Short mmCIF file of C-alpha atoms in Angstrom, two decimals:
data_model
loop_
_atom_site.label_atom_id
_atom_site.label_comp_id
_atom_site.label_asym_id
_atom_site.label_seq_id
_atom_site.Cartn_x
_atom_site.Cartn_y
_atom_site.Cartn_z
CA MET A 26 55.77 38.10 -171.25
CA THR A 27 58.20 37.35 -174.07
CA LYS A 28 61.03 37.14 -171.60
CA SER A 29 59.24 34.67 -169.39
CA ARG A 30 58.68 32.45 -172.39
CA LYS A 31 62.30 32.44 -173.46
CA TRP A 32 63.83 31.19 -170.23
CA PRO A 33 61.92 27.96 -169.93
CA ILE A 34 62.79 27.14 -173.51
CA ILE A 35 66.49 27.59 -172.85
CA ALA A 36 66.07 25.47 -169.77
CA VAL A 37 64.49 22.77 -171.92
CA LEU A 38 67.47 22.80 -174.25
CA ALA A 39 69.96 22.75 -171.41
CA ILE A 40 68.21 19.80 -169.83
CA ALA A 41 67.94 17.95 -173.08
CA LEU A 42 71.68 18.34 -173.57
CA GLY A 43 72.47 17.68 -169.93
CA GLY A 44 70.36 14.55 -170.11
CA CYS A 45 72.62 13.13 -172.78
CA LYS A 46 75.54 13.05 -170.41
CA ILE A 47 73.80 11.54 -167.46
CA LEU A 48 72.64 8.13 -168.62
CA PRO A 49 75.29 5.57 -167.82
CA THR A 50 76.35 3.31 -170.63
CA PRO A 51 75.41 -0.19 -169.63
CA ALA A 52 78.54 -2.13 -168.89
CA GLU A 53 78.87 -5.24 -170.97
CA GLY A 54 81.47 -7.74 -170.00
CA ASP A 55 82.02 -9.78 -166.89
CA THR A 56 78.36 -9.76 -165.87
CA ALA A 57 75.43 -12.06 -166.00
CA ALA A 58 74.77 -11.33 -169.64
CA ALA A 59 78.24 -12.25 -170.81
CA GLY A 60 79.07 -15.52 -172.48
CA GLY A 61 75.58 -16.20 -173.79
CA LYS A 62 73.94 -18.66 -171.42
CA PHE A 63 73.12 -17.47 -167.92
CA ASP A 64 74.22 -20.07 -165.40
CA PRO A 65 73.84 -18.71 -161.85
CA ASP A 66 74.95 -21.96 -160.18
CA ALA A 67 78.22 -21.91 -162.10
CA MET A 68 78.68 -18.21 -161.36
CA VAL A 69 78.31 -18.82 -157.63
CA ALA A 70 80.52 -21.94 -157.67
CA LYS A 71 83.23 -19.88 -159.34
CA ILE A 72 83.31 -17.11 -156.72
CA TRP A 73 82.37 -19.00 -153.54
CA ASP A 74 85.85 -19.94 -152.30
CA ALA A 75 87.69 -17.15 -154.10
CA LYS A 76 85.50 -14.20 -153.14
CA VAL A 77 82.43 -14.98 -151.03
CA ILE A 78 84.07 -16.74 -148.06
CA PRO A 79 87.04 -14.31 -147.87
CA TYR A 80 84.60 -11.38 -148.05
CA LEU A 81 82.45 -12.78 -145.22
CA GLU A 82 85.50 -13.62 -143.10
CA GLN A 83 86.92 -10.16 -143.52
CA LYS A 84 83.63 -8.29 -143.07
CA ALA A 85 81.87 -10.31 -140.37
CA GLY A 86 81.71 -9.28 -136.73
CA PRO A 87 80.64 -11.32 -133.69
CA PHE A 88 76.83 -11.53 -133.56
CA ALA A 89 76.44 -9.67 -130.26
CA GLU A 90 78.49 -6.74 -131.53
CA VAL A 91 76.84 -6.55 -134.95
CA ASP A 92 73.34 -6.85 -133.55
CA ALA A 93 73.94 -4.19 -130.91
CA LEU A 94 75.15 -1.71 -133.52
CA ALA A 95 72.36 -2.73 -135.92
CA ARG A 96 69.79 -1.88 -133.26
CA SER A 97 71.28 1.48 -132.37
CA ASP A 98 72.44 2.63 -135.83
CA ALA A 99 71.42 0.40 -138.74
CA LYS A 100 73.24 2.51 -141.31
CA ALA A 101 76.54 2.50 -139.44
CA ALA A 102 76.23 -1.26 -138.94
CA GLY A 103 75.39 -1.69 -142.61
CA GLU A 104 78.42 0.24 -143.72
CA LYS A 105 80.69 -1.72 -141.42
CA TYR A 106 79.26 -5.23 -141.74
CA GLY A 107 77.13 -5.06 -144.87
CA ASN A 108 76.84 -3.87 -148.43
CA PRO A 109 76.78 -0.05 -148.53
CA ASN A 110 75.63 -0.19 -152.18
CA LYS A 111 72.42 -2.03 -151.31
CA GLN A 112 69.08 -1.09 -152.80
CA ALA A 113 67.84 1.99 -150.95
CA ASN A 114 64.52 0.54 -149.83
CA SER A 115 65.81 -2.93 -148.87
CA PRO A 116 66.63 -3.81 -145.29
CA TRP A 117 70.29 -4.03 -144.30
CA THR A 118 71.94 -7.40 -144.41
CA TYR A 119 74.94 -8.02 -142.15
CA ALA A 120 77.89 -10.38 -142.28
CA VAL A 121 78.25 -12.13 -138.98
CA ARG A 122 80.06 -14.90 -137.13
CA VAL A 123 78.33 -16.89 -134.44
CA ASP A 124 79.74 -18.98 -131.60
CA GLY A 125 76.97 -20.35 -129.49
CA LYS A 126 74.83 -23.16 -128.25
CA ILE A 127 71.82 -24.71 -129.97
CA VAL A 128 68.81 -24.27 -127.69
CA ALA A 129 66.14 -25.50 -130.09
CA ALA A 130 65.99 -27.24 -133.45
CA ASN A 131 63.19 -27.58 -135.97
CA THR A 132 64.19 -30.36 -138.33
CA LYS A 133 60.64 -31.55 -139.06
CA SER A 134 60.04 -28.76 -141.56
CA ARG A 135 61.83 -28.86 -144.90
CA ALA A 136 62.82 -25.29 -144.00
CA ALA A 137 64.82 -26.66 -141.08
CA SER A 138 66.41 -24.30 -138.61
CA ILE A 139 68.31 -24.13 -135.36
CA ASP A 140 67.83 -21.50 -132.65
CA VAL A 141 71.11 -20.39 -131.17
CA ASP A 142 72.01 -18.75 -127.89
CA VAL A 143 75.18 -16.70 -128.27
CA ASP A 144 75.49 -15.14 -124.82
CA VAL A 145 78.88 -15.69 -123.22
CA ASP A 146 77.31 -17.08 -120.07
CA GLY A 147 74.43 -18.71 -121.90
CA ASP A 148 71.09 -17.56 -120.58
CA GLY A 149 69.46 -20.38 -122.50
CA LYS A 150 67.43 -17.98 -124.63
CA ALA A 151 67.78 -17.99 -128.41
CA ASP A 152 69.28 -14.86 -129.97
CA LEU A 153 68.97 -15.90 -133.58
CA ARG A 154 67.63 -18.58 -135.89
CA ALA A 155 69.89 -20.13 -138.53
CA GLU A 156 68.39 -21.90 -141.51
CA ILE A 157 69.95 -25.25 -142.26
CA GLY A 158 68.01 -26.26 -145.37
CA PRO A 159 67.19 -27.90 -147.61
CA ALA A 160 64.36 -25.37 -148.09
CA MET A 161 65.88 -21.93 -147.55
CA ARG A 162 64.41 -18.49 -147.69
CA GLY A 163 65.71 -15.07 -148.51
CA THR A 164 68.71 -13.78 -150.41
CA ALA A 165 70.92 -12.65 -147.51
CA LEU A 166 74.12 -14.20 -148.87
CA ARG A 167 73.71 -12.40 -152.19
CA ASP A 168 72.59 -9.13 -150.62
CA VAL A 169 75.50 -8.81 -148.20
CA LEU A 170 78.09 -8.84 -151.00
CA ASP A 171 79.22 -5.36 -152.04
CA PHE A 172 80.45 -6.60 -155.43
CA VAL A 173 77.01 -7.79 -156.56
CA ASN A 174 74.93 -5.17 -158.37
CA PHE A 175 71.34 -5.66 -159.53
CA ASN A 176 72.01 -3.26 -162.43
CA GLU A 177 74.37 -5.78 -163.97
CA PHE A 178 71.54 -8.28 -164.43
CA ILE A 179 69.07 -8.23 -167.30
CA ASN A 180 66.05 -8.42 -165.03
CA GLN A 181 64.73 -9.49 -161.64
CA ILE A 182 64.41 -13.09 -162.73
CA ASP A 183 68.13 -13.46 -163.39
CA PHE A 184 68.94 -11.55 -160.21
CA ALA A 185 66.59 -13.80 -158.24
CA GLN A 186 68.06 -16.98 -159.67
CA TYR A 187 71.48 -15.70 -158.78
CA GLY A 188 70.32 -15.13 -155.20
CA LYS A 189 68.81 -18.59 -155.01
CA ALA A 190 72.06 -20.11 -156.31
CA PHE A 191 73.89 -18.95 -153.17
CA ASN A 192 71.41 -20.82 -150.96
CA THR A 193 71.62 -23.90 -153.17
CA TYR A 194 75.40 -23.86 -152.99
CA ALA A 195 75.43 -23.41 -149.21
CA ASP A 196 72.95 -26.25 -148.82
CA LYS A 197 74.81 -28.59 -151.16
CA THR A 198 78.33 -28.02 -149.86
CA VAL A 199 77.77 -27.18 -146.18
CA LEU A 200 74.31 -27.50 -144.64
CA SER A 201 73.25 -30.88 -146.06
CA LYS A 202 76.31 -32.37 -144.30
CA LEU A 203 75.27 -31.21 -140.84
CA PRO A 204 73.83 -33.72 -138.35
CA ARG A 205 70.03 -33.55 -137.85
CA GLU A 206 69.38 -35.57 -134.71
CA ASN A 207 69.34 -34.36 -131.10
CA LEU A 208 70.90 -31.02 -131.88
CA GLU A 209 69.87 -29.29 -128.66
CA GLY A 210 72.80 -28.54 -126.38
CA HIS A 211 75.47 -28.81 -129.06
CA ASN A 212 77.92 -26.01 -129.66
CA VAL A 213 77.70 -24.40 -133.06
CA ARG A 214 79.96 -22.12 -135.08
CA LEU A 215 78.56 -20.23 -138.07
CA LEU A 216 79.65 -17.67 -140.64
CA GLY A 217 77.00 -16.08 -142.77
CA ALA A 218 74.63 -13.18 -143.35
CA TYR A 219 71.42 -12.15 -141.64
CA VAL A 220 68.57 -9.68 -141.85
CA PRO A 221 67.55 -8.13 -138.50
CA ALA A 222 64.47 -9.36 -136.70
CA ASN A 223 61.11 -8.22 -137.97
CA GLY A 224 58.67 -7.82 -135.12
CA SER A 225 58.75 -10.76 -132.73
CA ASP A 226 60.65 -13.13 -135.03
CA LEU A 227 64.26 -14.03 -134.37
CA PRO A 228 66.90 -12.62 -136.75
CA LEU A 229 67.25 -15.16 -139.59
CA LEU A 230 70.81 -16.12 -140.48
CA THR A 231 71.81 -17.87 -143.69
CA PRO A 232 75.10 -19.67 -143.07
CA ALA A 233 77.90 -19.99 -145.59
CA LYS A 234 80.02 -21.99 -143.16
CA ALA A 235 78.72 -24.13 -140.31
CA GLU A 236 80.17 -26.54 -137.77
CA ILE A 237 78.19 -28.35 -135.11
CA GLY A 238 80.35 -29.59 -132.24
CA PRO A 239 80.06 -32.86 -130.34
CA SER A 240 77.51 -33.28 -127.62
CA PRO A 241 78.82 -31.64 -124.44
CA MET B 24 78.89 44.64 -172.94
CA LYS B 25 77.58 45.14 -176.43
CA LEU B 26 79.05 41.85 -177.58
CA THR B 27 77.65 40.00 -174.63
CA ARG B 28 74.29 41.49 -175.31
CA ARG B 29 74.46 40.57 -178.96
CA LEU B 30 75.40 37.00 -178.07
CA THR B 31 72.58 36.84 -175.60
CA MET B 32 70.15 38.04 -178.21
CA ALA B 33 71.50 35.50 -180.67
CA ALA B 34 71.04 32.78 -178.09
CA PHE B 35 67.48 33.90 -177.49
CA ALA B 36 66.78 33.98 -181.20
CA ALA B 37 68.19 30.51 -181.64
CA ALA B 38 66.26 29.25 -178.69
CA LEU B 39 63.09 30.81 -180.03
CA ALA B 40 63.66 29.35 -183.47
CA MET B 41 64.00 25.88 -182.00
CA GLY B 42 61.39 26.60 -179.43
CA THR B 43 58.66 27.27 -181.95
CA ALA B 44 58.36 23.53 -182.41
CA LEU B 45 57.46 23.22 -178.74
CA PRO B 46 54.01 24.18 -177.52
CA ALA B 47 53.88 26.94 -174.94
CA TYR B 48 52.77 24.69 -172.08
CA ALA B 49 55.62 22.20 -172.66
CA ALA B 50 57.68 23.48 -169.78
CA ASP B 51 55.66 21.78 -167.11
CA LEU B 52 53.94 18.69 -168.41
CA ILE B 53 54.55 15.18 -167.07
CA ALA B 54 52.89 12.27 -168.86
CA ILE B 55 51.68 9.39 -166.67
CA ILE B 56 50.96 6.22 -168.65
CA THR B 57 49.74 3.00 -167.02
CA PRO B 58 47.60 -0.05 -167.78
CA SER B 59 43.83 0.25 -167.34
CA HIS B 60 42.55 1.77 -164.11
CA ASP B 61 40.05 -1.11 -163.86
CA ASN B 62 42.73 -2.69 -161.69
CA PRO B 63 42.93 -0.50 -158.57
CA PHE B 64 46.67 -1.12 -158.44
CA PHE B 65 47.26 0.87 -161.61
CA LYS B 66 44.79 3.48 -160.53
CA ALA B 67 46.75 3.94 -157.28
CA GLU B 68 49.92 4.42 -159.33
CA ALA B 69 48.29 7.03 -161.55
CA VAL B 70 46.71 8.86 -158.61
CA GLY B 71 49.98 8.80 -156.64
CA ALA B 72 51.99 10.12 -159.59
CA GLU B 73 49.42 12.76 -160.48
CA GLN B 74 49.20 14.04 -156.91
CA LYS B 75 52.96 14.33 -156.62
CA ALA B 76 53.30 15.98 -160.05
CA LYS B 77 50.69 18.59 -159.18
CA ALA B 78 52.25 19.18 -155.77
CA LEU B 79 55.55 19.90 -157.51
CA GLY B 80 53.88 22.37 -159.87
CA TYR B 81 53.50 20.26 -163.01
CA GLU B 82 50.59 19.64 -165.27
CA ALA B 83 49.81 15.92 -165.51
CA LEU B 84 48.68 14.07 -168.61
CA VAL B 85 47.19 10.76 -167.43
CA LEU B 86 46.80 8.06 -170.09
CA VAL B 87 46.13 4.30 -170.17
CA HIS B 88 47.54 1.81 -172.68
CA ASP B 89 45.33 -1.17 -171.74
CA ASP B 90 48.36 -3.47 -172.03
CA ASP B 91 48.42 -2.89 -175.77
CA ALA B 92 51.95 -2.17 -177.00
CA ASN B 93 50.69 -0.40 -180.15
CA LYS B 94 48.47 1.86 -178.14
CA GLN B 95 51.38 2.52 -175.78
CA SER B 96 53.54 3.56 -178.74
CA GLN B 97 50.84 6.02 -179.86
CA LEU B 98 50.59 7.43 -176.33
CA ILE B 99 54.35 7.96 -176.23
CA ASP B 100 53.97 9.86 -179.53
CA THR B 101 51.24 11.93 -177.90
CA ALA B 102 53.50 12.69 -174.93
CA ILE B 103 56.33 13.69 -177.28
CA GLY B 104 53.95 15.79 -179.40
CA ARG B 105 52.59 17.56 -176.34
CA GLY B 106 56.16 18.34 -175.28
CA ALA B 107 56.12 16.41 -172.00
CA LYS B 108 59.23 16.97 -169.91
CA ALA B 109 59.18 13.46 -168.51
CA ILE B 110 57.17 10.27 -168.82
CA ILE B 111 56.12 8.09 -165.88
CA LEU B 112 55.38 4.69 -167.36
CA ASP B 113 54.05 1.35 -166.17
CA ASN B 114 54.74 -0.39 -169.45
CA ALA B 115 52.93 -2.80 -171.76
CA GLY B 116 55.58 -5.47 -172.27
CA ALA B 117 59.24 -6.02 -171.35
CA ASP B 118 60.39 -6.36 -174.97
CA ALA B 119 57.77 -4.38 -176.88
CA THR B 120 58.34 -1.28 -174.75
CA VAL B 121 62.07 -0.85 -175.41
CA ALA B 122 61.53 0.85 -178.80
CA ALA B 123 58.84 3.19 -177.44
CA VAL B 124 61.02 4.36 -174.55
CA GLN B 125 63.97 4.75 -176.93
CA LYS B 126 61.76 6.94 -179.14
CA ALA B 127 61.05 9.22 -176.19
CA LYS B 128 64.72 9.29 -175.25
CA ASP B 129 65.65 10.25 -178.81
CA ALA B 130 63.18 13.12 -178.49
CA GLY B 131 64.99 14.22 -175.32
CA ILE B 132 62.31 13.01 -172.92
CA PRO B 133 63.39 10.78 -170.03
CA SER B 134 61.13 7.88 -169.04
CA PHE B 135 60.79 6.81 -165.41
CA LEU B 136 59.48 3.27 -165.34
CA ILE B 137 57.50 1.92 -162.42
CA ASP B 138 56.23 -1.53 -161.47
CA ARG B 139 57.43 -3.41 -164.56
CA GLU B 140 60.92 -3.73 -165.98
CA ILE B 141 61.99 -3.66 -169.60
CA ASN B 142 64.62 -5.96 -171.06
CA ALA B 143 67.15 -3.22 -171.75
CA ALA B 144 69.42 -1.00 -169.69
CA GLY B 145 70.41 2.58 -170.49
CA VAL B 146 67.17 3.38 -172.34
CA ALA B 147 64.96 4.46 -169.47
CA ALA B 148 66.21 7.06 -166.99
CA ALA B 149 64.99 4.90 -164.12
CA GLN B 150 63.28 1.58 -163.53
CA ILE B 151 61.76 1.60 -160.05
CA VAL B 152 60.18 -1.76 -159.47
CA SER B 153 58.88 -3.81 -156.59
CA ASN B 154 61.11 -6.68 -155.56
CA ASN B 155 58.61 -9.16 -156.94
CA TYR B 156 60.80 -12.14 -156.19
CA GLN B 157 61.24 -11.15 -152.56
CA GLY B 158 57.47 -10.49 -152.35
CA ALA B 159 56.59 -13.79 -154.01
CA GLN B 160 58.79 -15.62 -151.54
CA LEU B 161 56.99 -13.95 -148.64
CA GLY B 162 53.64 -14.96 -150.10
CA ALA B 163 54.78 -18.50 -150.83
CA GLU B 164 56.24 -18.97 -147.34
CA GLU B 165 52.91 -17.91 -145.83
CA PHE B 166 51.09 -20.22 -148.26
CA VAL B 167 53.31 -23.18 -147.32
CA LYS B 168 52.69 -22.50 -143.64
CA LEU B 169 48.90 -22.23 -144.13
CA MET B 170 48.91 -25.45 -146.16
CA GLY B 171 50.86 -27.26 -143.43
CA GLU B 172 53.56 -28.11 -146.01
CA LYS B 173 51.25 -30.52 -147.86
CA GLY B 174 48.24 -30.83 -150.17
CA ASN B 175 47.05 -30.15 -153.72
CA TYR B 176 47.07 -26.62 -154.98
CA VAL B 177 46.43 -24.44 -158.03
CA GLU B 178 48.50 -21.58 -159.38
CA LEU B 179 46.95 -18.69 -161.30
CA VAL B 180 49.59 -16.92 -163.38
CA GLY B 181 49.49 -13.38 -164.75
CA LYS B 182 49.89 -12.02 -168.25
CA GLU B 183 52.82 -13.62 -170.01
CA SER B 184 54.21 -10.46 -171.65
CA ASP B 185 54.67 -8.93 -168.19
CA THR B 186 57.98 -9.88 -166.54
CA ASN B 187 56.24 -9.76 -163.16
CA ALA B 188 54.05 -12.76 -164.05
CA GLY B 189 57.15 -14.88 -164.58
CA ILE B 190 59.12 -13.55 -161.63
CA ARG B 191 56.29 -14.08 -159.16
CA SER B 192 55.68 -17.59 -160.42
CA LYS B 193 59.40 -18.28 -160.10
CA GLY B 194 59.45 -16.85 -156.58
CA TYR B 195 56.46 -19.00 -155.60
CA HIS B 196 57.99 -22.17 -156.99
CA ASP B 197 61.47 -21.56 -155.58
CA VAL B 198 59.80 -21.82 -152.19
CA ILE B 199 56.90 -24.26 -152.76
CA ASP B 200 58.84 -26.79 -154.83
CA GLU B 201 61.07 -27.43 -151.83
CA TYR B 202 58.09 -29.26 -150.31
CA PRO B 203 57.48 -32.53 -152.14
CA ASP B 204 54.11 -33.03 -150.41
CA LEU B 205 52.72 -29.87 -152.00
CA LYS B 206 51.37 -30.86 -155.42
CA MET B 207 50.37 -28.41 -158.12
CA VAL B 208 47.37 -29.94 -159.93
CA ALA B 209 46.71 -27.01 -162.28
CA GLN B 210 48.60 -23.95 -163.46
CA GLN B 211 46.79 -21.50 -165.73
CA SER B 212 47.09 -17.91 -166.80
CA ALA B 213 44.10 -15.69 -166.09
CA ASN B 214 45.90 -12.64 -167.53
CA TRP B 215 45.61 -10.61 -164.30
CA SER B 216 41.81 -10.56 -164.88
CA GLN B 217 39.17 -11.08 -162.19
CA THR B 218 36.48 -12.38 -164.56
CA GLU B 219 38.91 -14.70 -166.30
CA ALA B 220 40.11 -16.03 -162.95
CA PHE B 221 36.50 -16.66 -161.93
CA SER B 222 35.72 -18.82 -164.97
CA LYS B 223 39.09 -20.61 -164.92
CA MET B 224 38.66 -21.38 -161.23
CA GLU B 225 35.19 -22.81 -161.86
CA SER B 226 36.49 -25.31 -164.41
CA ILE B 227 39.64 -26.14 -162.44
CA LEU B 228 37.48 -26.88 -159.43
CA GLN B 229 35.28 -29.24 -161.45
CA ALA B 230 38.31 -31.20 -162.63
CA ASN B 231 40.09 -31.09 -159.25
CA PRO B 232 37.60 -31.04 -156.40
CA ASP B 233 40.33 -32.11 -153.96
CA ILE B 234 42.29 -28.85 -153.97
CA LYS B 235 43.35 -27.29 -150.69
CA GLY B 236 44.92 -24.04 -151.85
CA VAL B 237 45.20 -21.43 -154.61
CA ILE B 238 48.21 -19.17 -155.04
CA SER B 239 47.58 -16.28 -157.37
CA GLY B 240 49.95 -13.95 -159.22
CA ASN B 241 47.90 -10.91 -158.26
CA ASP B 242 44.94 -9.75 -156.18
CA THR B 243 42.37 -9.30 -158.94
CA MET B 244 42.80 -12.95 -159.95
CA ALA B 245 42.70 -13.96 -156.27
CA MET B 246 39.37 -12.10 -155.94
CA GLY B 247 38.01 -13.91 -159.02
CA ALA B 248 39.16 -17.29 -157.70
CA TRP B 249 37.71 -16.60 -154.26
CA ALA B 250 34.33 -15.65 -155.75
CA ALA B 251 34.25 -18.94 -157.67
CA LEU B 252 35.24 -20.92 -154.57
CA GLU B 253 32.65 -19.15 -152.48
CA ALA B 254 29.95 -19.83 -155.08
CA ALA B 255 30.91 -23.52 -155.02
CA GLY B 256 30.73 -23.61 -151.23
CA ARG B 257 34.49 -24.10 -150.94
CA LYS B 258 35.39 -21.43 -148.43
CA ASP B 259 37.83 -23.90 -146.89
CA VAL B 260 40.30 -23.37 -149.74
CA ILE B 261 43.35 -21.27 -148.83
CA VAL B 262 43.86 -18.35 -151.22
CA VAL B 263 46.93 -16.12 -151.30
CA GLY B 264 47.24 -13.10 -153.61
CA PHE B 265 49.76 -10.41 -154.51
CA ASP B 266 49.54 -6.56 -154.67
CA GLY B 267 47.87 -5.56 -151.42
CA SER B 268 44.59 -4.15 -152.73
CA ASN B 269 41.82 -2.84 -150.51
CA ASP B 270 39.50 -5.54 -151.91
CA VAL B 271 41.76 -8.32 -150.70
CA ARG B 272 42.35 -6.49 -147.42
CA ASP B 273 38.60 -6.51 -146.82
CA SER B 274 38.40 -10.18 -147.77
CA ILE B 275 41.22 -11.02 -145.32
CA LYS B 276 39.42 -9.12 -142.56
CA ALA B 277 36.21 -11.01 -143.34
CA GLY B 278 38.03 -14.36 -143.14
CA GLY B 279 38.05 -15.01 -146.92
CA ILE B 280 41.38 -14.72 -148.69
CA LYS B 281 44.18 -15.54 -146.25
CA ALA B 282 47.09 -13.33 -147.29
CA THR B 283 48.57 -11.05 -149.92
CA VAL B 284 51.82 -9.19 -150.48
CA LEU B 285 51.84 -5.40 -150.55
CA GLN B 286 53.65 -3.66 -153.32
CA PRO B 287 54.23 -0.03 -152.37
CA ALA B 288 52.59 1.16 -155.61
CA PHE B 289 51.59 4.58 -154.36
CA ALA B 290 55.02 5.41 -152.91
CA GLN B 291 56.72 4.00 -155.98
CA ALA B 292 54.81 6.25 -158.36
CA GLN B 293 55.55 9.26 -156.19
CA MET B 294 59.23 8.38 -156.04
CA ALA B 295 59.32 8.22 -159.85
CA VAL B 296 57.84 11.72 -160.08
CA GLU B 297 60.38 13.02 -157.56
CA GLN B 298 63.19 11.60 -159.66
CA ALA B 299 61.66 13.09 -162.81
CA ASP B 300 61.43 16.44 -161.05
CA ALA B 301 65.10 16.24 -160.04
CA TRP B 302 66.01 15.41 -163.64
CA ILE B 303 63.98 18.34 -164.98
CA LYS B 304 65.41 20.79 -162.44
CA THR B 305 69.03 19.66 -162.25
CA GLY B 306 69.55 17.39 -165.25
CA LYS B 307 70.64 14.66 -162.87
CA GLY B 308 69.25 11.16 -163.00
CA PRO B 309 69.09 8.72 -160.09
CA ALA B 310 72.36 7.08 -159.04
CA GLU B 311 71.17 3.72 -160.33
CA GLU B 312 68.76 3.12 -163.18
CA LYS B 313 67.26 -0.02 -161.64
CA GLN B 314 65.86 0.38 -158.15
CA LEU B 315 64.13 -2.33 -156.15
CA MET B 316 61.51 -1.70 -153.50
CA ASP B 317 60.75 -4.44 -150.97
CA CYS B 318 57.26 -5.87 -150.53
CA VAL B 319 55.49 -6.60 -147.23
CA LEU B 320 53.37 -9.63 -146.26
CA ILE B 321 49.77 -8.76 -145.40
CA ASN B 322 47.65 -11.16 -143.36
CA ALA B 323 45.04 -10.94 -140.62
CA GLY B 324 47.74 -9.54 -138.32
CA ASN B 325 48.32 -6.29 -140.19
CA ALA B 326 45.48 -5.98 -142.76
CA ASP B 327 44.02 -3.16 -140.67
CA LYS B 328 46.94 -0.91 -141.49
CA LEU B 329 46.61 -1.29 -145.27
CA GLU B 330 45.05 1.54 -147.27
CA THR B 331 45.34 2.15 -151.03
CA PHE B 332 48.61 0.27 -151.53
CA ALA B 333 50.34 1.81 -148.57
CA LEU B 334 50.86 0.60 -145.01
CA LYS B 335 50.03 3.04 -142.22
CA GLN B 336 52.77 3.15 -139.63
#
């Protein structure tokens, strides 16, 4: 009886001491909290050309390849084309490049989008949907980056604003300059990030670079 | 041999001397502290955590702070006094809670936060929260679609001291404000409360009879708003909530409220207990303090699968 009481108490002490070592010291410094005022737009503008585009160019695979691997082994695809440090419960986000043909366009909605067929021979069926703004959804561009860590932000609000700033920047510098009329049939080249299809929806790609070619 | 034995005895004596301050049942108590169970969301958290704690062989001490930071502080004292090995906490304020969690940490008790964040890192052992922004965007996108990208609408906001009230509102507006033909004619806090939402909705409706939609920061407020709209014969108004409660599920199935966003509250609470158990058994915390869990849109298409804040596969 006495013996059985002693062990748990020692265990308590050991854990209490062990616990001291485990908690990571929050890193101050080059994160969102530094420099007083939090300015996500400026933070994104600063890294876009220097880090975001090079990261996407280096990490991205052709859509057909990425999507095939994503369907058969999401984790392997995520490690190769995505951010292996992502939040455990979040879906994978993949860096991807797209060369294809626009088969449908929805430019009536503020959340405008183009549906793209990427098959080599072109079966005329859309394989993905790319958002072209100005209203944009999701945080794919933020989530694909392996150097962005939620734990470096004070709270979800800052992290969310940071995610939104990527879409704003893409819209301002790239997507708002795309043509909007008679897009069907044009060739399109995109670099960006996407989350795999949920149910019957098409995979939704958020472009960081986009070119729409002349009418064929 | 003799020396070893003597040292062992000395260690036992020391442990006993320190141990006398701890009650005998301390070894296996986990405290579970949440807001009032009047909101089924918090009840689901408490039930989920308690079930998991018992399944893992712990005794559970279930307490409610009623969103009162002073009461929460007293409950943390109670947990410390009772020698809890870990605290599962859905807290009573992002700023006010930091000191209370620090107090537990200083007493050697790790806190595993669920649902709501605090404005400090390195104080809690874990902060497992729903991705409220992602969820709010899902809800807002559905709302925009249902509204046909235009019309007057009302926003009901949650309790201001709760980070989630702000983050959901921000998530809603980051989507809705992209549509200039959607006009917010009233924005009021109903403090997560069903009765408050009912009375606020009544007066908003009197001042703005031309509203087409209501987007609400949580399900209890959505239920209050819907009851007021129904009483006024305005079942045409589109209402979207947040949480994924069984009440709203039933309303969706009956053609009332149009959509909500499920937070995996039950799974989240259980995950927190699992991490507390790992800490107690191995002294190891989770790899990351802050952990986000994604939310899921619930509408007429999948409402059938929703049960007590979890989606059946």
